[in-house]
XYZ file of C-alpha atoms in Angstrom:
301
model
C 0.000 0.000 0.000
C 2.846 2.332 0.830
C 4.394 1.605 -2.598
C 1.205 2.697 -4.464
C 1.042 5.839 -2.407
C 4.610 6.801 -3.427
C 3.805 6.149 -7.119
C 0.759 8.398 -6.813
C 2.904 11.228 -5.384
C 5.421 10.921 -8.251
C 2.619 11.201 -10.861
C 1.214 14.311 -9.138
C 4.700 15.868 -9.198
C 5.225 15.207 -12.945
C 1.819 16.547 -14.180
C 2.639 20.315 -13.726
C 5.987 19.860 -15.503
C 4.341 18.220 -18.523
C 1.615 20.861 -18.662
C 4.121 23.715 -18.466
C 6.188 22.252 -21.325
C 3.048 21.952 -23.438
C 2.156 25.595 -22.721
C 5.608 26.859 -23.719
C 5.412 24.982 -27.025
C 1.975 26.400 -27.726
C 3.268 29.974 -27.237
C 6.041 29.685 -29.810
C 4.104 27.523 -32.251
C 2.093 30.246 -34.021
C 5.218 32.257 -34.785
C 7.142 29.271 -36.106
C 4.157 28.001 -38.068
C 3.683 31.324 -39.745
C 7.302 31.539 -40.810
C 7.504 28.049 -42.264
C 4.980 29.075 -44.901
C 6.829 32.237 -45.981
C 10.649 32.327 -45.840
C 12.272 35.221 -44.059
C 13.589 38.173 -46.059
C 16.356 40.598 -45.229
C 16.422 44.369 -44.976
C 19.591 45.628 -46.671
C 20.840 49.208 -46.702
C 24.061 50.467 -48.238
C 25.274 46.890 -48.762
C 24.770 45.825 -45.112
C 22.090 43.473 -43.785
C 20.295 45.230 -40.935
C 17.735 42.642 -39.825
C 15.324 40.043 -41.169
C 11.574 40.142 -41.735
C 9.980 36.896 -40.589
C 6.221 37.489 -40.487
C 3.646 38.354 -43.091
C 1.503 41.443 -42.652
C -1.932 40.988 -44.180
C -1.414 40.077 -47.829
C 2.235 41.210 -47.761
C 4.787 38.419 -47.509
C 8.129 38.957 -45.747
C 9.751 39.424 -49.170
C 7.217 42.116 -50.117
C 7.709 43.919 -46.811
C 11.516 43.761 -47.042
C 11.432 45.128 -50.591
C 9.225 48.035 -49.536
C 11.422 48.814 -46.513
C 14.567 48.696 -48.664
C 13.055 51.172 -51.119
C 12.045 53.527 -48.306
C 15.503 53.380 -46.730
C 17.157 54.095 -50.083
C 14.870 57.077 -50.688
C 15.609 58.541 -47.256
C 19.329 57.743 -47.449
C 19.756 59.522 -50.795
C 18.588 62.799 -49.259
C 20.382 62.365 -45.937
C 23.552 64.284 -45.069
C 23.321 64.199 -41.296
C 21.092 62.170 -38.968
C 18.691 64.303 -36.993
C 17.066 63.076 -33.801
C 13.811 62.679 -35.702
C 13.099 58.973 -35.335
C 9.771 58.234 -33.732
C 7.616 55.207 -33.023
C 3.857 55.479 -33.391
C 1.850 52.955 -31.401
C -1.364 51.747 -33.007
C -3.843 49.067 -31.970
C -2.201 45.994 -33.483
C 1.204 47.209 -34.595
C 3.918 49.817 -34.096
C 5.222 52.098 -36.862
C 8.855 53.256 -37.066
C 9.188 56.616 -38.840
C 11.887 59.129 -39.691
C 10.322 62.584 -39.441
C 6.978 62.116 -41.208
C 8.138 59.261 -43.480
C 7.059 55.741 -42.602
C 9.836 53.126 -42.660
C 8.343 49.885 -41.335
C 5.694 48.389 -39.076
C 6.008 45.666 -36.420
C 3.238 43.416 -35.132
C 3.082 41.244 -32.025
C 3.604 37.997 -33.882
C 6.827 39.207 -35.474
C 8.150 40.504 -32.137
C 7.312 37.178 -30.445
C 9.511 35.371 -32.980
C 12.501 37.181 -31.422
C 11.131 36.755 -27.873
C 10.581 40.520 -27.615
C 7.611 42.745 -27.044
C 6.329 44.773 -29.972
C 7.719 47.990 -28.478
C 11.138 46.403 -27.864
C 11.285 45.091 -31.437
C 10.351 48.518 -32.823
C 13.089 50.189 -30.741
C 15.590 47.546 -31.896
C 14.748 48.224 -35.555
C 14.947 51.955 -34.953
C 18.434 51.716 -33.431
C 19.709 49.492 -36.244
C 18.386 51.867 -38.925
C 19.805 54.904 -37.139
C 23.238 53.262 -36.900
C 23.064 52.318 -40.583
C 22.264 55.920 -41.538
C 25.184 57.227 -39.465
C 27.571 54.718 -41.079
C 26.278 55.643 -44.529
C 26.931 59.322 -43.916
C 30.439 58.570 -42.697
C 31.099 56.725 -45.962
C 30.273 59.888 -47.873
C 33.792 61.104 -47.367
C 35.831 63.747 -49.134
C 36.967 61.207 -51.719
C 33.379 60.400 -52.684
C 32.514 64.080 -53.000
C 35.573 64.622 -55.184
C 34.484 61.711 -57.385
C 30.983 63.182 -57.697
C 32.396 66.601 -58.593
C 34.756 64.943 -61.077
C 31.857 63.157 -62.784
C 29.936 66.424 -62.962
C 32.880 68.282 -64.511
C 33.472 65.422 -66.946
C 29.815 65.446 -67.978
C 29.916 69.232 -68.377
C 33.024 68.917 -70.551
C 31.200 66.361 -72.678
C 28.320 68.792 -73.111
C 30.651 71.564 -74.284
C 32.331 69.108 -76.646
C 28.984 68.102 -78.165
C 27.978 71.747 -78.692
C 31.415 72.496 -80.208
C 31.065 69.598 -82.658
C 27.546 70.700 -83.595
C 28.827 74.227 -84.360
C 31.652 72.822 -86.489
C 29.245 70.538 -88.328
C 26.770 73.327 -89.116
C 29.604 75.663 -90.116
C 30.610 73.099 -92.736
C 26.980 72.542 -93.764
C 26.363 76.305 -94.069
C 29.251 76.677 -96.545
C 27.719 73.970 -98.697
C 24.271 75.590 -98.419
C 25.585 79.039 -99.407
C 27.219 77.660 -102.538
C 24.090 75.669 -103.361
C 21.798 78.667 -102.890
C 24.048 80.892 -104.995
C 23.853 78.275 -107.760
C 20.052 78.283 -107.605
C 19.892 82.084 -107.810
C 22.134 82.117 -110.904
C 19.820 79.873 -112.867
C 17.510 81.799 -115.144
C 14.615 79.409 -114.979
C 14.841 78.789 -111.243
C 11.683 79.628 -109.294
C 13.705 79.725 -106.071
C 15.301 83.106 -106.874
C 11.851 84.684 -106.783
C 11.031 83.042 -103.440
C 14.403 83.566 -101.740
C 15.034 86.836 -99.848
C 16.890 89.531 -101.732
C 20.169 90.940 -100.517
C 23.018 89.229 -98.690
C 20.746 87.017 -96.551
C 20.401 83.362 -97.404
C 17.231 81.357 -96.884
C 18.978 78.022 -96.329
C 21.259 79.593 -93.711
C 18.195 80.859 -91.851
C 16.669 77.366 -91.849
C 20.014 75.873 -90.823
C 20.238 78.156 -87.795
C 16.746 77.171 -86.678
C 17.644 73.472 -86.956
C 20.930 73.995 -85.088
C 19.391 75.857 -82.159
C 16.510 73.371 -81.980
C 19.026 70.515 -81.864
C 21.055 72.205 -79.099
C 17.920 72.831 -77.041
C 16.870 69.185 -77.458
C 20.325 67.967 -76.367
C 20.246 70.248 -73.316
C 16.754 69.034 -72.471
C 17.913 65.405 -72.545
C 21.387 66.014 -71.096
C 20.469 68.027 -67.992
C 19.214 65.040 -65.933
C 22.598 63.337 -66.391
C 24.519 66.507 -65.604
C 22.681 67.140 -62.344
C 22.433 63.502 -61.204
C 25.816 63.267 -59.466
C 25.488 66.012 -56.829
C 22.625 65.257 -54.403
C 21.560 68.872 -53.854
C 21.073 69.413 -57.621
C 18.724 66.464 -58.202
C 15.583 68.515 -57.676
C 16.659 71.296 -60.057
C 15.874 69.334 -63.221
C 12.457 68.195 -61.980
C 11.590 71.768 -61.058
C 12.876 73.020 -64.418
C 10.828 70.420 -66.283
C 7.756 71.355 -64.260
C 8.081 74.942 -65.493
C 7.818 73.582 -69.039
C 5.382 70.710 -68.659
C 2.877 72.507 -66.423
C 2.013 75.252 -68.968
C 1.987 72.710 -71.809
C -0.358 70.398 -69.907
C -2.517 73.372 -68.971
C -2.866 74.291 -72.654
C -3.485 70.675 -73.708
C -6.128 70.182 -71.012
C -7.731 73.503 -71.968
C -7.928 72.469 -75.621
C -9.306 69.064 -74.666
C -11.975 70.624 -72.475
C -12.779 73.120 -75.247
C -13.469 70.388 -77.843
C -17.199 70.013 -76.985
C -17.656 73.785 -77.320
C -15.708 73.718 -80.585
C -18.030 71.075 -82.041
C -20.995 73.147 -80.876
C -19.573 76.246 -82.618
C -18.893 74.265 -85.806
C -22.498 73.041 -85.870
C -23.756 76.624 -85.429
C -21.456 77.816 -88.232
C -22.670 75.082 -90.612
C -26.316 75.783 -89.853
C -25.819 79.563 -90.111
C -24.051 79.253 -93.491
C -26.859 77.036 -94.768
C -29.507 79.503 -93.559
C -27.627 82.433 -95.137
C -27.305 80.540 -98.398
C -31.048 79.834 -98.429
C -31.899 83.462 -97.588
C -29.501 84.706 -100.294
C -31.126 82.446 -102.848
C -34.633 83.514 -101.826
C -33.750 87.232 -101.833
C -32.157 86.841 -105.265
C -35.259 85.191 -106.609
C -37.400 87.988 -105.185
C -35.073 90.660 -106.635
C -35.254 89.094 -110.092
C -39.031 88.937 -109.750
C -38.953 85.154 -110.083
C -40.472 84.662 -106.663
C -43.250 86.762 -105.276
C -44.066 86.793 -101.591
C -46.743 88.939 -100.087
C -45.196 91.800 -98.110
C -41.748 91.460 -99.744
C -41.117 94.053 -102.474
C -38.627 93.711 -105.266
């Protein structure tokens, strides 16, 4: 009897241990189960791996989230020259948002934080510190040598632009000589119609057209070349977009105005057609009355 009593005590002692082990497995199971379906993805900035994304967020897989975070970090890093103390974490109902100033970087939910055995707030602060350190290291890499390389590329591109314009001027100078001789030959011909159409005096018509083509070509090259010229220095990147906006905004305003005016234009054309038809009929009737071919009461010849 004493032996059965001891066995009963041993079983009572082992039950809490078994139950506690089952509870610990059940806590980590959802996180591990979620991450076996979608492989983890890595957040990479400036060639360094910062951390991994292990959990999906709605319809976004870890790979989708990591890609979005990488793009946001690149966009912020391109415009960053010193790290301000502007990181902030916004706490929402089911997730935390890490931001730099007013720009969202990433979001953390409870399930993802549990995968690292952290609370959601701790995981958000961990991500924030890693991103801040990565930004500081990136700025330190932008050393004097890199700035000299950027300035060198800009000067080299500017030299290429001057070279292109110089070659265009030389080309059109050679073309203009050929055009002058050709135009002189046309003016000497007796039966040439061109000598009546060409301007009199020392001016040459073909030279005038050649100058228009040359300046149009230079403007087109500048229009296409400016983005490359201003792409190396970070503080000049917005100049081209602003310059293009000065051109595209008025053009789009005119195009939209013409497009919106089309219904009114069709309405005016219909009125013009009807008015011309009515005038033609009235002219015919008045002519018939004047020639006494048509007699209407109250209308005298």
